[in-house]
mmCIF file of C-alpha atoms (C1' of nucleotides) in Angstrom:
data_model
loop_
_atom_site.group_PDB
_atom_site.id
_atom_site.type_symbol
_atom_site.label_atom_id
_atom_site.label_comp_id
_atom_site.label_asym_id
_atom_site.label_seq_id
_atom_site.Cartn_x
_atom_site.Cartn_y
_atom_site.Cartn_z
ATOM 1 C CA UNK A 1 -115.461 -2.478 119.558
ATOM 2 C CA UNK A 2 -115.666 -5.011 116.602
ATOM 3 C CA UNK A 3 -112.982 -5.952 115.361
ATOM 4 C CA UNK A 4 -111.855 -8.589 112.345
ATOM 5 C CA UNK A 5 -107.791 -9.468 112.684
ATOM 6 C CA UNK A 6 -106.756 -11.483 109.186
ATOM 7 C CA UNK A 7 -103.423 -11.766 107.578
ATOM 8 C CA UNK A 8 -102.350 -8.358 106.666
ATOM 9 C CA UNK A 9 -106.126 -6.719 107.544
ATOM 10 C CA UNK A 10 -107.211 -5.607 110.725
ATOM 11 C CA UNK A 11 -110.823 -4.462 109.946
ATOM 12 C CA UNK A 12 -112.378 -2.560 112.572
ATOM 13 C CA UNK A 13 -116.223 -2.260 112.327
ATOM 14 C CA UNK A 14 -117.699 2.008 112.923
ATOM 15 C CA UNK A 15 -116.982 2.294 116.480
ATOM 16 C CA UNK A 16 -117.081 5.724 118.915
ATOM 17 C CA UNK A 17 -113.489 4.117 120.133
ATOM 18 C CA UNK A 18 -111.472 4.100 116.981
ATOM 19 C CA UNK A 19 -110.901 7.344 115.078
ATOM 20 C CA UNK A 20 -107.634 6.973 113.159
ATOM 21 C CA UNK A 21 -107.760 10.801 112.483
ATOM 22 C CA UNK A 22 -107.813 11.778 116.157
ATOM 23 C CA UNK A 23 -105.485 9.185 116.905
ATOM 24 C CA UNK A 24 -102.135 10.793 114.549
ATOM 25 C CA UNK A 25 -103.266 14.167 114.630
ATOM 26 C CA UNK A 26 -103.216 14.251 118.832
ATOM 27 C CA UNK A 27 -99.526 14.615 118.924
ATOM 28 C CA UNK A 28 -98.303 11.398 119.940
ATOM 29 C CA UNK A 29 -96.676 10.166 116.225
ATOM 30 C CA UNK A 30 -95.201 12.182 113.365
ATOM 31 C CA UNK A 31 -94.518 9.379 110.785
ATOM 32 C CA UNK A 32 -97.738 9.528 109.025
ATOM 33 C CA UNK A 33 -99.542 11.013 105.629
ATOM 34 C CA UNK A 34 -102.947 11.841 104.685
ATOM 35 C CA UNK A 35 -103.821 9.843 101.521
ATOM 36 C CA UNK A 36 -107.456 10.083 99.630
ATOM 37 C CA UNK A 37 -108.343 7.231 101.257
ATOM 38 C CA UNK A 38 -107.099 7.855 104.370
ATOM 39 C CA UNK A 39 -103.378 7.629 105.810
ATOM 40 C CA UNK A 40 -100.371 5.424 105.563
ATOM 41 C CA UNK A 41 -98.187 5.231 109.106
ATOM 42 C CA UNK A 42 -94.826 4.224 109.242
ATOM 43 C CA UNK A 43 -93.848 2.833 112.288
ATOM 44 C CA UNK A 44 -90.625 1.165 113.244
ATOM 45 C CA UNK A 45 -89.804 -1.167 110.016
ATOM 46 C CA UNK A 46 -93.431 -1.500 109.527
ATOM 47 C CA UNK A 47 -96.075 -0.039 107.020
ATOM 48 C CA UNK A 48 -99.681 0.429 107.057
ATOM 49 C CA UNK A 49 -102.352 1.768 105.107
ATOM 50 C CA UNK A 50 -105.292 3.024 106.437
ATOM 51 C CA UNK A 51 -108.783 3.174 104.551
ATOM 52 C CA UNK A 52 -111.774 4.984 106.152
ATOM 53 C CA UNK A 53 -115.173 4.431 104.794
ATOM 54 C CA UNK A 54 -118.993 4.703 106.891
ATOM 55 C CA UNK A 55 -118.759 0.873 107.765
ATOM 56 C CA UNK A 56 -115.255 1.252 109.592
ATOM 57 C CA UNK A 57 -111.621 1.553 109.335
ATOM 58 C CA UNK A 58 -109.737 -1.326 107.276
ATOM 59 C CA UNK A 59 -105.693 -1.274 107.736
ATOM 60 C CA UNK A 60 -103.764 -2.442 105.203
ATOM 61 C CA UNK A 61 -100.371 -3.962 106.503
ATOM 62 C CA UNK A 62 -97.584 -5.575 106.382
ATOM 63 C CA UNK A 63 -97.630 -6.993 110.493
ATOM 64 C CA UNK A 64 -101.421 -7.633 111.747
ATOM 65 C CA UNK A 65 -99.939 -8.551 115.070
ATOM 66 C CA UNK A 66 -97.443 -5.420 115.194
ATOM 67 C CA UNK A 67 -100.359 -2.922 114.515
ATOM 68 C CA UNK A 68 -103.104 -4.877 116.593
ATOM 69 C CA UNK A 69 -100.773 -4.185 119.495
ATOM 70 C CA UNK A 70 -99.604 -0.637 118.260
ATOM 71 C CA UNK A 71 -103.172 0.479 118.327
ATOM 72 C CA UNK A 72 -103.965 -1.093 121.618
ATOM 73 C CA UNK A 73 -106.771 -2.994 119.933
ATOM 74 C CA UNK A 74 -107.375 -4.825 123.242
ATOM 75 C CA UNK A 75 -107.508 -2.149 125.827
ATOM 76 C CA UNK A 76 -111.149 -0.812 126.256
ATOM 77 C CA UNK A 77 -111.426 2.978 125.778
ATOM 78 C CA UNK A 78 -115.681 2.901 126.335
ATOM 79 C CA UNK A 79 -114.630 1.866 129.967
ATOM 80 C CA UNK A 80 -112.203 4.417 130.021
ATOM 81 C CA UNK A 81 -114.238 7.272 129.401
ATOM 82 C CA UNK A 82 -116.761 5.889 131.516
ATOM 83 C CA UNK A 83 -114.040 5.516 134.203
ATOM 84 C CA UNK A 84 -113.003 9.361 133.796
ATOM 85 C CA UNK A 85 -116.666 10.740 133.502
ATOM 86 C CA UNK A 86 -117.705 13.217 136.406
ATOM 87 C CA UNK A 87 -116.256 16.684 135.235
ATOM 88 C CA UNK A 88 -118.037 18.858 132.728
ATOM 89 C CA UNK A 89 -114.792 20.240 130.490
ATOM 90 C CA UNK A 90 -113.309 16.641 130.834
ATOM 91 C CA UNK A 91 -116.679 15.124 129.546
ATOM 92 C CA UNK A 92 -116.887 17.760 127.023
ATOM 93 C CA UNK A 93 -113.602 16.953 125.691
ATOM 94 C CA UNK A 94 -113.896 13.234 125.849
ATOM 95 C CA UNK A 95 -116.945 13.869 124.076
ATOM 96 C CA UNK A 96 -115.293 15.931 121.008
ATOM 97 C CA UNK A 97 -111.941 13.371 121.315
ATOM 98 C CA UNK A 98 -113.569 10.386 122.115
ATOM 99 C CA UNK A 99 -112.005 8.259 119.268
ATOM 100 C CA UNK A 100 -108.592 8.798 120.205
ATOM 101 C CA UNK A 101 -106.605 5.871 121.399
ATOM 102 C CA UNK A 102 -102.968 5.639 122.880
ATOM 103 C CA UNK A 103 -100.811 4.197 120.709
ATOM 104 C CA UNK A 104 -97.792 1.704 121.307
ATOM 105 C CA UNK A 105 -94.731 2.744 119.699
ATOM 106 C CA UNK A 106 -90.995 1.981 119.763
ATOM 107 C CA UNK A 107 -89.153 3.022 122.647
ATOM 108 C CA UNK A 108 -85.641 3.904 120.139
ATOM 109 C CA UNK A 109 -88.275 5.835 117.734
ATOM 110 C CA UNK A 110 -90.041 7.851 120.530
ATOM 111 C CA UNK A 111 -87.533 8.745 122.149
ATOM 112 C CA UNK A 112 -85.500 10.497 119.044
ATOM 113 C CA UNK A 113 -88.369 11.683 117.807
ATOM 114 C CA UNK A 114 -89.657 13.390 121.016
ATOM 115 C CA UNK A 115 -85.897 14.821 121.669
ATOM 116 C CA UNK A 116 -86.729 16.523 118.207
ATOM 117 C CA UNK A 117 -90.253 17.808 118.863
ATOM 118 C CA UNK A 118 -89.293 19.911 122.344
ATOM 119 C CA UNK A 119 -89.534 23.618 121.110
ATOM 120 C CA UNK A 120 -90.591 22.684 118.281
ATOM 121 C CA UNK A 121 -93.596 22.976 115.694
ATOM 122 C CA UNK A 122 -95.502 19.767 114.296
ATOM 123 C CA UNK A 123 -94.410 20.287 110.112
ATOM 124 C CA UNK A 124 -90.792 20.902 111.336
ATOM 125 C CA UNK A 125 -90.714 17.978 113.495
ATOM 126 C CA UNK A 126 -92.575 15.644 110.955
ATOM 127 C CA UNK A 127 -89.866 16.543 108.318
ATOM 128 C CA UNK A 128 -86.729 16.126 109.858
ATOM 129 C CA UNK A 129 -87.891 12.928 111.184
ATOM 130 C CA UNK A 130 -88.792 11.764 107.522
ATOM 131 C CA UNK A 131 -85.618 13.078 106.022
ATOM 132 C CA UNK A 132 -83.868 10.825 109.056
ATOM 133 C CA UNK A 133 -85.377 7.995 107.739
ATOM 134 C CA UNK A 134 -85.131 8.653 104.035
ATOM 135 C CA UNK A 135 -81.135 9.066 104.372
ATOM 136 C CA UNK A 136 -80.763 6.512 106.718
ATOM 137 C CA UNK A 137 -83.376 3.274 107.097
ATOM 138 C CA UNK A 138 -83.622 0.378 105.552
ATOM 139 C CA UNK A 139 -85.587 0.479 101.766
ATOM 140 C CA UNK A 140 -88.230 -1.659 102.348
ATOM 141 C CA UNK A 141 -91.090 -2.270 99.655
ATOM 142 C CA UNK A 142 -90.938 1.484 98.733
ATOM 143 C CA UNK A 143 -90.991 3.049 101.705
ATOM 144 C CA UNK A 144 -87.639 3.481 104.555
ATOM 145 C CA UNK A 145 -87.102 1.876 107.877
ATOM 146 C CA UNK A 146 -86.135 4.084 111.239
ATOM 147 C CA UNK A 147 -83.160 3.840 111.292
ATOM 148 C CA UNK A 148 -81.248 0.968 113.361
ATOM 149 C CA UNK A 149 -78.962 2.094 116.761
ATOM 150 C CA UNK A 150 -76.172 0.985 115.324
ATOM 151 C CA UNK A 151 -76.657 3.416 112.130
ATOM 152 C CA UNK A 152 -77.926 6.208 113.816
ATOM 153 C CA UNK A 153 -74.385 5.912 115.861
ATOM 154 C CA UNK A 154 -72.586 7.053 112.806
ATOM 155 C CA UNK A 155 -74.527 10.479 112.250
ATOM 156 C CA UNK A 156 -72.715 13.477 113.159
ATOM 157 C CA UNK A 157 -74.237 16.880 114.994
ATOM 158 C CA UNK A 158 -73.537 18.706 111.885
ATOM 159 C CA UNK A 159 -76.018 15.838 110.031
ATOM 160 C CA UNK A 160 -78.611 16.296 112.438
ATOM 161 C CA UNK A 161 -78.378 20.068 112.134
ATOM 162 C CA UNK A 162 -78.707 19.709 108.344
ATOM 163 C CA UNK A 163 -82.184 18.077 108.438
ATOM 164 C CA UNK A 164 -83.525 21.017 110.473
ATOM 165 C CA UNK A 165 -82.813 19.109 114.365
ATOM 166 C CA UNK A 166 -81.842 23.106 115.274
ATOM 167 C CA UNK A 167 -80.232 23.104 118.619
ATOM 168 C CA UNK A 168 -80.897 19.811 119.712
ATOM 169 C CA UNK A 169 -78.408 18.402 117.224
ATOM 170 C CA UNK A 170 -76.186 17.834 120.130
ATOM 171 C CA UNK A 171 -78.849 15.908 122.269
ATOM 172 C CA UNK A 172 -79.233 13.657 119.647
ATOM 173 C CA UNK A 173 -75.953 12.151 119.344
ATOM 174 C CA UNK A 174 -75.048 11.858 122.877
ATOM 175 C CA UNK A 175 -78.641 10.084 123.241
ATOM 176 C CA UNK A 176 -77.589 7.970 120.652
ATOM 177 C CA UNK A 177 -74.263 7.199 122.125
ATOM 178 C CA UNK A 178 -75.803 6.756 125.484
ATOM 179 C CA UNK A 179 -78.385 3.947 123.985
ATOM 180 C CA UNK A 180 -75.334 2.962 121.670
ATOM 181 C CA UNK A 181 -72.992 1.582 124.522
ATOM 182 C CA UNK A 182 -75.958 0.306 126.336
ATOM 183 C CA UNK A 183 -78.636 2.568 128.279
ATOM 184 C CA UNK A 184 -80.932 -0.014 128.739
ATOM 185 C CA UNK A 185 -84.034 1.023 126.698
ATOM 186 C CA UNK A 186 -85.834 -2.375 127.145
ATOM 187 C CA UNK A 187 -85.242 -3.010 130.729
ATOM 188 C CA UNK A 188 -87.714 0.598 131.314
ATOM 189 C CA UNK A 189 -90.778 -1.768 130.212
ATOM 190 C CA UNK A 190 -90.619 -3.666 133.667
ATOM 191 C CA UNK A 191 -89.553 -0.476 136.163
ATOM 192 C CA UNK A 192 -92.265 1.403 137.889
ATOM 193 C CA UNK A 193 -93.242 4.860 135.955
ATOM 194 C CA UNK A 194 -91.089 7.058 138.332
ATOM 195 C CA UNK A 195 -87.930 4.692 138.170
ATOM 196 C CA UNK A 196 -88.125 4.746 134.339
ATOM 197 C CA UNK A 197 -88.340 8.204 134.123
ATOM 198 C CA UNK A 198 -85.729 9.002 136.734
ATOM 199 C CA UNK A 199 -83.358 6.680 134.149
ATOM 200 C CA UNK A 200 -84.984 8.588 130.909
ATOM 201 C CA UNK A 201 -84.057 12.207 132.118
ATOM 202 C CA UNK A 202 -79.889 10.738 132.447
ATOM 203 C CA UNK A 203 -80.230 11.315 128.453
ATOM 204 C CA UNK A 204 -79.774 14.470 127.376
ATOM 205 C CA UNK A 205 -82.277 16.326 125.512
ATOM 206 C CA UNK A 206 -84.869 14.257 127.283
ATOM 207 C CA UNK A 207 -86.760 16.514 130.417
ATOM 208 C CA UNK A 208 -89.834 15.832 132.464
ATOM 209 C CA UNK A 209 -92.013 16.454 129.605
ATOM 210 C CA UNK A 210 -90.345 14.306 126.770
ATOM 211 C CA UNK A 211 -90.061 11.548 129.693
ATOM 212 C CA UNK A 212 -93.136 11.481 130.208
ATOM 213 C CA UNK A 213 -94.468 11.330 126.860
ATOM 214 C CA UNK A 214 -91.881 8.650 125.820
ATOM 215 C CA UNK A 215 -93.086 6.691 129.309
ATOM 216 C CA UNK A 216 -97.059 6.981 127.973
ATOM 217 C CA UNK A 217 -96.182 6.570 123.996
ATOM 218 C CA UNK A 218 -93.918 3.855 123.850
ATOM 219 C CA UNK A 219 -94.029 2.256 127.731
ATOM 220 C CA UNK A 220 -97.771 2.043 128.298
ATOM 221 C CA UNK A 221 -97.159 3.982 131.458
ATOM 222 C CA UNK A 222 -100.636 5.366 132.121
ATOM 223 C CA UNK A 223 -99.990 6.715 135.706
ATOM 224 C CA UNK A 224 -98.515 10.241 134.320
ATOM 225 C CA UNK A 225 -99.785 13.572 132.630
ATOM 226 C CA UNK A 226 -97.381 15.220 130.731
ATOM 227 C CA UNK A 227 -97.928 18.937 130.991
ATOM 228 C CA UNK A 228 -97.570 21.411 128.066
ATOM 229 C CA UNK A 229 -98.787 24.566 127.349
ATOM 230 C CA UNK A 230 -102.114 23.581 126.239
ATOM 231 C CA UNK A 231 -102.781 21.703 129.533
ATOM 232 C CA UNK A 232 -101.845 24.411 131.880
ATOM 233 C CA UNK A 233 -104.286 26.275 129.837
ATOM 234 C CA UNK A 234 -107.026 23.640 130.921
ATOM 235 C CA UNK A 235 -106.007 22.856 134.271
ATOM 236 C CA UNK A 236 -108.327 25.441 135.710
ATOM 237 C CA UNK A 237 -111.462 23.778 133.612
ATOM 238 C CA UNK A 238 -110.392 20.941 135.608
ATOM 239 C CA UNK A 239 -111.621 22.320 139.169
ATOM 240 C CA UNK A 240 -108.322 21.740 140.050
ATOM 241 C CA UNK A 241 -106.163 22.536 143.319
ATOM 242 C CA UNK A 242 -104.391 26.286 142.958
ATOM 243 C CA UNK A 243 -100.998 26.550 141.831
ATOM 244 C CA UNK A 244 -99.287 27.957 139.025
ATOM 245 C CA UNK A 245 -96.373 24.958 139.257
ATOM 246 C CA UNK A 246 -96.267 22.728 136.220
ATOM 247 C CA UNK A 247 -94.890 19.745 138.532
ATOM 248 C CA UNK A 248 -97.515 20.506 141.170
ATOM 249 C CA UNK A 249 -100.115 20.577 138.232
ATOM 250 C CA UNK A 250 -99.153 17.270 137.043
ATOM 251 C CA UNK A 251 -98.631 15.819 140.761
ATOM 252 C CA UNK A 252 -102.039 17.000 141.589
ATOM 253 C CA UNK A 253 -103.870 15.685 138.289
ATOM 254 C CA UNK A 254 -102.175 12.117 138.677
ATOM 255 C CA UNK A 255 -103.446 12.132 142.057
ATOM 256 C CA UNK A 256 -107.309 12.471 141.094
ATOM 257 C CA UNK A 257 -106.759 10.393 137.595
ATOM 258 C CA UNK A 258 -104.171 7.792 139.085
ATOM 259 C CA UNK A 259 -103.549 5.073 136.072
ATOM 260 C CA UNK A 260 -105.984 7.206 133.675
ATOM 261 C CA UNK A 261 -104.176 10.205 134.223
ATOM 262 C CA UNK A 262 -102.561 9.252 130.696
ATOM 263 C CA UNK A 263 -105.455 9.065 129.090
ATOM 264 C CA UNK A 264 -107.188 12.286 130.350
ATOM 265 C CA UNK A 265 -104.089 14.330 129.379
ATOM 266 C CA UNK A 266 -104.779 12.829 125.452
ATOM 267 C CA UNK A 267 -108.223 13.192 125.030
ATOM 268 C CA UNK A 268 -107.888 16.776 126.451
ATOM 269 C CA UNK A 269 -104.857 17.419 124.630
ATOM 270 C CA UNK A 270 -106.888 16.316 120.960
ATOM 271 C CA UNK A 271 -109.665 18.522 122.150
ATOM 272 C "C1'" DC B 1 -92.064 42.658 112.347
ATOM 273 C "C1'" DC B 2 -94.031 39.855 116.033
ATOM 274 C "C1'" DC B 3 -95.169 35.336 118.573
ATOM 275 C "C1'" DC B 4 -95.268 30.437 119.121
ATOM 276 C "C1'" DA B 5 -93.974 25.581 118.854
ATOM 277 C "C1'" DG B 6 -96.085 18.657 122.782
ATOM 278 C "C1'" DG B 7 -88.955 22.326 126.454
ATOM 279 C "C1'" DC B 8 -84.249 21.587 127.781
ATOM 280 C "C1'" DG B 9 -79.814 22.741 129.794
ATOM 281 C "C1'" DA B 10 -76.812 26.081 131.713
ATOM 282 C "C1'" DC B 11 -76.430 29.497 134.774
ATOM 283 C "C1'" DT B 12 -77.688 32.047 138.741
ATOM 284 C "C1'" DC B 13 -79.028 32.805 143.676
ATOM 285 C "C1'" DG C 1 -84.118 23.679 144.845
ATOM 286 C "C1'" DA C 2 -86.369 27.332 142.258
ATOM 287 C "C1'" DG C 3 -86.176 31.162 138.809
ATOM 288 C "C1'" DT C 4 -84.333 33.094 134.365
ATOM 289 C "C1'" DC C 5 -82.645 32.819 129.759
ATOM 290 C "C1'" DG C 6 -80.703 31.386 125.248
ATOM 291 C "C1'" DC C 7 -81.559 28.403 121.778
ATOM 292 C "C1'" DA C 8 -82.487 26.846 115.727
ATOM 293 C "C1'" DT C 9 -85.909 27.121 112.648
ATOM 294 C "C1'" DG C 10 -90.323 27.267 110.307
ATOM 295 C "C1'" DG C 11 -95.237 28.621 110.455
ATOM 296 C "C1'" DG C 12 -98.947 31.867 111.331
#
DNA sequence: CCCCAGGCGACTC
DNA sequence: GAGTCGCATGGG
């Protein structure tokens, strides 16, 4: 994959690895608007604007070196496919996915907004999360900040309820609290996947499935395959062991993918 | 009206 | 430890 890093412009040259459409709109971020040029994504405290034209994708932002890592500019995703090749659905979806890319978000910021999208539908998610921010994060240039820990402290279950959290109103401010007074968010970088995710499920709100998307979105833990209704759906395409478990699913599938496991799970989950 | 949504926690046994 | 069930709310 070409690709052109300058102050404020990442400029990445018409590749079959870099689809910034696939890449929101497979589930893994929810701060993000289609424009007529493309999309703006908030992420964090930062901003970026994305223009799609036949030569490429040029991003617009304010951190080069934030969003070179957030996109995982320098993992390669043709040796990844090549790497997961040898099953016909698989192939077929990498084949209809096959510009979607993990991204590499904040751990605070994934794991509120996951809390918020269990149960729950894609619009409804997207706004509450926005409103969250508009009320509460930093005005910066036009646009609002995620909130900080220490603000998102001071919002009640009642608040939370108000911007359409439902029933997990109450998840998120004991979450918060738990962070708050020191869960140690960072130290889950340098923990092996099972470990972190043993430490993620303490917070309430958070299960085996928000763990493990919080471990692949924000942790770059690869060795896991979060398992959702669309997957169990799939697992059978897969020529996959019998069982009608969702943790034996997921167990089995890490097994044959190991540290691509992660990877399979998005490309079939775009697909 | 129904069902579903990138499920979780509480409650059973 | 495994199997049910209620849950807020909006979209299709």
């Amino acid at each position: 994959m070409k690709v052109i890093i300058e102050p404020r412009k990442i400029t990445i040259f018409s590749s079959d690895d870099f689809n910034i459409g696939q890449i929101l709109e497979s589930g893994q971020a929810f701060r993000y608007k289609r424009t007529d040029f493309g999309y703006e994504i908030y992420s964090l405290h930062h901003k970026a604007s994305i223009y799609c034209q036949k030569a490429g994708t040029t991003i617009f932002c304010d951190d080069e070196k934030y969003f070179k890592n957030y996109f995982d500019i320098d993992n390669d995703y043709g040796k990844i496919k090549l790497d997961l090749k040898g099953n016909d659905f698989l192939d077929e979806a990498i084949e209809g996915a096959k510009g979607v890319r993990i991204l590499k978000q904040n751990p605070l910021e994934t794991i509120i907004t996951f809390i918020i999208s269990a149960n729950n539908n894609i619009p409804r998610i997207k706004k509450s999360i926005e409103k969250l921010c508009d009320d509460n994060g930093e005005l910066i240039d036009g646009y609002h900040a995620f909130p900080t820990i220490e603000k998102l402290s001071t919002l009640s279950q009642e608040y939370f309820k108000s911007i359409g959290c439902g029933y997990r109103d109450k998840y998120l401010v004991k979450t918060i609290h738990a962070i708050h007074q020191g869960f140690p968010i960072n130290k889950l970088f340098n923990l092996p996947t099972q470990q972190a995710k043993k430490l993620l499920l303490q917070l309430p709100g958070v299960g085996g499935k928000v763990a493990d998307c919080i471990l692949l979105f924000a942790y770059k833990k690869t060795d896991l395959f979060p398992m959702d209704t669309w997957s169990q759906k799939v697992y059978w395409a897969l020529c996959m062991p019998q069982t009608d478990k969702i943790n034996e699913m997921s167990n089995n599938l890490v097994a044959r993918f190991g540290n691509l496991s992660g990877y399979a799970q998005q490309y079939l989950y775009y697909y």
